[in-house]
């Protein structure tokens, strides 16, 4: 496994990741702050060699084509970004990353019954039979509240500003 400190930085390779729910790559003031220039580099050069598990489809599941699963891309990209940020904390950053980020995300990904790889046959193959979560259309007015919509929050803020500028009229 290459030493992460010696890696040369390259432009981030996000490809079609944004359409699969993956966050944009970590941003840094100086390119030298990023160890892994892409999600696939983070996976291939760090996560995959470090995380070793008995993947048997009964206790843990994983798909060799993990990159075809939108949830895996989103979770692994989140792990990559958190890694790049937290590694700067020499005291507790990596401990926090493992306990608060890697462990829960990997547990969710590798769960053999409920994870995105539940129907994949471990190292042997990929199955794309899991579809999106079911959902019926909701009434649009249900979400017209600042707690659920940025547009509603902006509208409420504008109404507050307008209301603050208009003096109250005395009725009576």
mmCIF file of N, CA, C and O in Angstrom, residues 74-121:
data_model
loop_
_atom_site.group_PDB
_atom_site.id
_atom_site.type_symbol
_atom_site.label_atom_id
_atom_site.label_comp_id
_atom_site.label_asym_id
_atom_site.label_seq_id
_atom_site.Cartn_x
_atom_site.Cartn_y
_atom_site.Cartn_z
ATOM 1 N N UNK A 74 -22.355 7.250 -2.554
ATOM 2 C CA UNK A 74 -22.637 8.367 -1.649
ATOM 3 C C UNK A 74 -21.951 8.173 -0.302
ATOM 4 O O UNK A 74 -21.333 9.103 0.234
ATOM 5 N N UNK A 75 -22.054 6.977 0.268
ATOM 6 C CA UNK A 75 -21.442 6.732 1.582
ATOM 7 C C UNK A 75 -19.915 6.747 1.510
ATOM 8 O O UNK A 75 -19.252 7.315 2.386
ATOM 9 N N UNK A 76 -19.346 6.128 0.499
ATOM 10 C CA UNK A 76 -17.886 6.092 0.389
ATOM 11 C C UNK A 76 -17.318 7.476 0.075
ATOM 12 O O UNK A 76 -16.251 7.834 0.572
ATOM 13 N N UNK A 77 -18.025 8.258 -0.718
ATOM 14 C CA UNK A 77 -17.574 9.632 -0.974
ATOM 15 C C UNK A 77 -17.618 10.454 0.309
ATOM 16 O O UNK A 77 -16.742 11.283 0.566
ATOM 17 N N UNK A 78 -18.625 10.214 1.124
ATOM 18 C CA UNK A 78 -18.715 10.895 2.414
ATOM 19 C C UNK A 78 -17.552 10.479 3.313
ATOM 20 O O UNK A 78 -16.957 11.323 4.001
ATOM 21 N N UNK A 79 -17.220 9.201 3.301
ATOM 22 C CA UNK A 79 -16.071 8.731 4.087
ATOM 23 C C UNK A 79 -14.777 9.378 3.597
ATOM 24 O O UNK A 79 -13.928 9.766 4.400
ATOM 25 N N UNK A 80 -14.630 9.481 2.300
ATOM 26 C CA UNK A 80 -13.431 10.091 1.728
ATOM 27 C C UNK A 80 -13.297 11.546 2.178
ATOM 28 O O UNK A 80 -12.239 11.988 2.642
ATOM 29 N N UNK A 81 -14.402 12.293 2.066
ATOM 30 C CA UNK A 81 -14.362 13.708 2.466
ATOM 31 C C UNK A 81 -14.057 13.862 3.950
ATOM 32 O O UNK A 81 -13.260 14.710 4.351
ATOM 33 N N UNK A 82 -14.698 13.043 4.776
ATOM 34 C CA UNK A 82 -14.448 13.108 6.224
ATOM 35 C C UNK A 82 -13.004 12.742 6.532
ATOM 36 O O UNK A 82 -12.359 13.359 7.390
ATOM 37 N N UNK A 83 -12.472 11.749 5.841
ATOM 38 C CA UNK A 83 -11.076 11.355 6.030
ATOM 39 C C UNK A 83 -10.150 12.528 5.729
ATOM 40 O O UNK A 83 -9.258 12.847 6.519
ATOM 41 N N UNK A 84 -10.360 13.156 4.570
ATOM 42 C CA UNK A 84 -9.494 14.271 4.172
ATOM 43 C C UNK A 84 -9.562 15.424 5.171
ATOM 44 O O UNK A 84 -8.565 16.098 5.403
ATOM 45 N N UNK A 85 -10.714 15.640 5.766
ATOM 46 C CA UNK A 85 -10.869 16.724 6.742
ATOM 47 C C UNK A 85 -10.282 16.328 8.100
ATOM 48 O O UNK A 85 -9.497 17.075 8.689
ATOM 49 N N UNK A 86 -10.651 15.165 8.591
ATOM 50 C CA UNK A 86 -10.290 14.777 9.961
ATOM 51 C C UNK A 86 -8.830 14.366 10.126
ATOM 52 O O UNK A 86 -8.308 14.405 11.233
ATOM 53 N N UNK A 87 -8.162 13.998 9.055
ATOM 54 C CA UNK A 87 -6.769 13.579 9.191
ATOM 55 C C UNK A 87 -5.863 14.721 9.643
ATOM 56 O O UNK A 87 -4.754 14.496 10.120
ATOM 57 N N UNK A 88 -6.349 15.955 9.532
ATOM 58 C CA UNK A 88 -5.558 17.103 9.979
ATOM 59 C C UNK A 88 -5.527 17.232 11.496
ATOM 60 O O UNK A 88 -4.698 17.959 12.033
ATOM 61 N N UNK A 89 -6.415 16.551 12.200
ATOM 62 C CA UNK A 89 -6.424 16.565 13.660
ATOM 63 C C UNK A 89 -5.539 15.414 14.132
ATOM 64 O O UNK A 89 -5.960 14.263 14.181
ATOM 65 N N UNK A 90 -4.298 15.742 14.476
ATOM 66 C CA UNK A 90 -3.323 14.712 14.834
ATOM 67 C C UNK A 90 -3.695 13.962 16.112
ATOM 68 O O UNK A 90 -3.320 12.804 16.285
ATOM 69 N N UNK A 91 -4.435 14.592 16.991
ATOM 70 C CA UNK A 91 -4.750 13.948 18.270
ATOM 71 C C UNK A 91 -5.876 12.924 18.135
ATOM 72 O O UNK A 91 -5.710 11.764 18.502
ATOM 73 N N UNK A 92 -7.021 13.328 17.617
ATOM 74 C CA UNK A 92 -8.189 12.451 17.623
ATOM 75 C C UNK A 92 -8.867 12.290 16.268
ATOM 76 O O UNK A 92 -9.871 11.584 16.161
ATOM 77 N N UNK A 93 -8.357 12.927 15.254
ATOM 78 C CA UNK A 93 -9.032 12.919 13.961
ATOM 79 C C UNK A 93 -9.314 11.543 13.403
ATOM 80 O O UNK A 93 -10.434 11.228 13.009
ATOM 81 N N UNK A 94 -8.314 10.684 13.371
ATOM 82 C CA UNK A 94 -8.515 9.359 12.778
ATOM 83 C C UNK A 94 -9.370 8.465 13.675
ATOM 84 O O UNK A 94 -10.179 7.677 13.177
ATOM 85 N N UNK A 95 -9.240 8.614 14.973
ATOM 86 C CA UNK A 95 -10.112 7.854 15.869
ATOM 87 C C UNK A 95 -11.568 8.258 15.647
ATOM 88 O O UNK A 95 -12.453 7.411 15.530
ATOM 89 N N UNK A 96 -11.790 9.559 15.556
ATOM 90 C CA UNK A 96 -13.141 10.060 15.300
ATOM 91 C C UNK A 96 -13.636 9.549 13.943
ATOM 92 O O UNK A 96 -14.783 9.130 13.810
ATOM 93 N N UNK A 97 -12.767 9.577 12.941
ATOM 94 C CA UNK A 97 -13.158 9.106 11.619
ATOM 95 C C UNK A 97 -13.586 7.641 11.670
ATOM 96 O O UNK A 97 -14.631 7.288 11.148
ATOM 97 N N UNK A 98 -12.798 6.793 12.314
ATOM 98 C CA UNK A 98 -13.151 5.373 12.382
ATOM 99 C C UNK A 98 -14.443 5.158 13.159
ATOM 100 O O UNK A 98 -15.349 4.455 12.693
ATOM 101 N N UNK A 99 -14.530 5.717 14.359
ATOM 102 C CA UNK A 99 -15.675 5.436 15.236
ATOM 103 C C UNK A 99 -16.969 6.104 14.796
ATOM 104 O O UNK A 99 -18.045 5.518 14.920
ATOM 105 N N UNK A 100 -16.874 7.342 14.312
ATOM 106 C CA UNK A 100 -18.081 8.096 13.981
ATOM 107 C C UNK A 100 -18.442 8.073 12.505
ATOM 108 O O UNK A 100 -19.554 8.450 12.134
ATOM 109 N N UNK A 101 -17.544 7.668 11.648
ATOM 110 C CA UNK A 101 -17.795 7.696 10.207
ATOM 111 C C UNK A 101 -17.644 6.310 9.583
ATOM 112 O O UNK A 101 -18.602 5.745 9.077
ATOM 113 N N UNK A 102 -16.414 5.783 9.599
ATOM 114 C CA UNK A 102 -16.159 4.518 8.898
ATOM 115 C C UNK A 102 -16.979 3.363 9.469
ATOM 116 O O UNK A 102 -17.631 2.639 8.706
ATOM 117 N N UNK A 103 -16.937 3.169 10.773
ATOM 118 C CA UNK A 103 -17.652 2.026 11.353
ATOM 119 C C UNK A 103 -19.150 2.040 11.035
ATOM 120 O O UNK A 103 -19.674 1.033 10.545
ATOM 121 N N UNK A 104 -19.878 3.136 11.254
ATOM 122 C CA UNK A 104 -21.311 3.097 10.931
ATOM 123 C C UNK A 104 -21.598 2.969 9.435
ATOM 124 O O UNK A 104 -22.513 2.247 9.040
ATOM 125 N N UNK A 105 -20.822 3.651 8.589
ATOM 126 C CA UNK A 105 -21.071 3.552 7.148
ATOM 127 C C UNK A 105 -20.754 2.150 6.626
ATOM 128 O O UNK A 105 -21.514 1.595 5.831
ATOM 129 N N UNK A 106 -19.648 1.582 7.077
ATOM 130 C CA UNK A 106 -19.309 0.238 6.626
ATOM 131 C C UNK A 106 -20.319 -0.785 7.141
ATOM 132 O O UNK A 106 -20.678 -1.722 6.415
ATOM 133 N N UNK A 107 -20.797 -0.605 8.366
ATOM 134 C CA UNK A 107 -21.821 -1.521 8.895
ATOM 135 C C UNK A 107 -23.087 -1.452 8.048
ATOM 136 O O UNK A 107 -23.692 -2.489 7.731
ATOM 137 N N UNK A 108 -23.487 -0.246 7.664
ATOM 138 C CA UNK A 108 -24.689 -0.102 6.828
ATOM 139 C C UNK A 108 -24.457 -0.693 5.440
ATOM 140 O O UNK A 108 -25.332 -1.384 4.898
ATOM 141 N N UNK A 109 -23.306 -0.445 4.865
ATOM 142 C CA UNK A 109 -23.011 -0.972 3.537
ATOM 143 C C UNK A 109 -22.905 -2.490 3.528
ATOM 144 O O UNK A 109 -23.362 -3.151 2.598
ATOM 145 N N UNK A 110 -22.301 -3.060 4.564
ATOM 146 C CA UNK A 110 -22.002 -4.490 4.574
ATOM 147 C C UNK A 110 -23.095 -5.350 5.200
ATOM 148 O O UNK A 110 -22.950 -6.567 5.249
ATOM 149 N N UNK A 111 -24.170 -4.744 5.644
ATOM 150 C CA UNK A 111 -25.232 -5.540 6.274
ATOM 151 C C UNK A 111 -25.787 -6.516 5.242
ATOM 152 O O UNK A 111 -26.249 -6.114 4.177
ATOM 153 N N UNK A 112 -25.769 -7.813 5.547
ATOM 154 C CA UNK A 112 -26.155 -8.811 4.540
ATOM 155 C C UNK A 112 -27.649 -8.871 4.236
ATOM 156 O O UNK A 112 -28.034 -9.422 3.213
ATOM 157 N N UNK A 113 -28.477 -8.284 5.084
ATOM 158 C CA UNK A 113 -29.918 -8.315 4.834
ATOM 159 C C UNK A 113 -30.468 -6.977 4.365
ATOM 160 O O UNK A 113 -31.393 -6.930 3.559
ATOM 161 N N UNK A 114 -29.921 -5.886 4.886
ATOM 162 C CA UNK A 114 -30.499 -4.574 4.594
ATOM 163 C C UNK A 114 -29.577 -3.638 3.832
ATOM 164 O O UNK A 114 -29.993 -2.546 3.450
ATOM 165 N N UNK A 115 -28.336 -4.010 3.616
ATOM 166 C CA UNK A 115 -27.393 -3.147 2.912
ATOM 167 C C UNK A 115 -27.596 -3.178 1.412
ATOM 168 O O UNK A 115 -28.299 -4.040 0.874
ATOM 169 N N UNK A 116 -26.980 -2.249 0.705
ATOM 170 C CA UNK A 116 -27.153 -2.176 -0.745
ATOM 171 C C UNK A 116 -26.576 -3.377 -1.500
ATOM 172 O O UNK A 116 -26.920 -3.606 -2.646
ATOM 173 N N UNK A 117 -25.721 -4.158 -0.843
ATOM 174 C CA UNK A 117 -25.115 -5.322 -1.487
ATOM 175 C C UNK A 117 -25.790 -6.630 -1.077
ATOM 176 O O UNK A 117 -25.267 -7.712 -1.329
ATOM 177 N N UNK A 118 -26.944 -6.543 -0.450
ATOM 178 C CA UNK A 118 -27.618 -7.729 0.095
ATOM 179 C C UNK A 118 -27.861 -8.817 -0.943
ATOM 180 O O UNK A 118 -27.834 -9.996 -0.611
ATOM 181 N N UNK A 119 -28.108 -8.448 -2.177
ATOM 182 C CA UNK A 119 -28.373 -9.452 -3.211
ATOM 183 C C UNK A 119 -27.140 -9.791 -4.046
ATOM 184 O O UNK A 119 -27.204 -10.656 -4.921
ATOM 185 N N UNK A 120 -26.032 -9.119 -3.780
ATOM 186 C CA UNK A 120 -24.795 -9.429 -4.492
ATOM 187 C C UNK A 120 -24.163 -10.653 -3.837
ATOM 188 O O UNK A 120 -24.329 -10.889 -2.643
ATOM 189 N N UNK A 121 -23.440 -11.411 -4.626
ATOM 190 C CA UNK A 121 -22.873 -12.655 -4.111
ATOM 191 C C UNK A 121 -21.410 -12.492 -3.717
ATOM 192 O O UNK A 121 -20.549 -13.215 -4.193
#
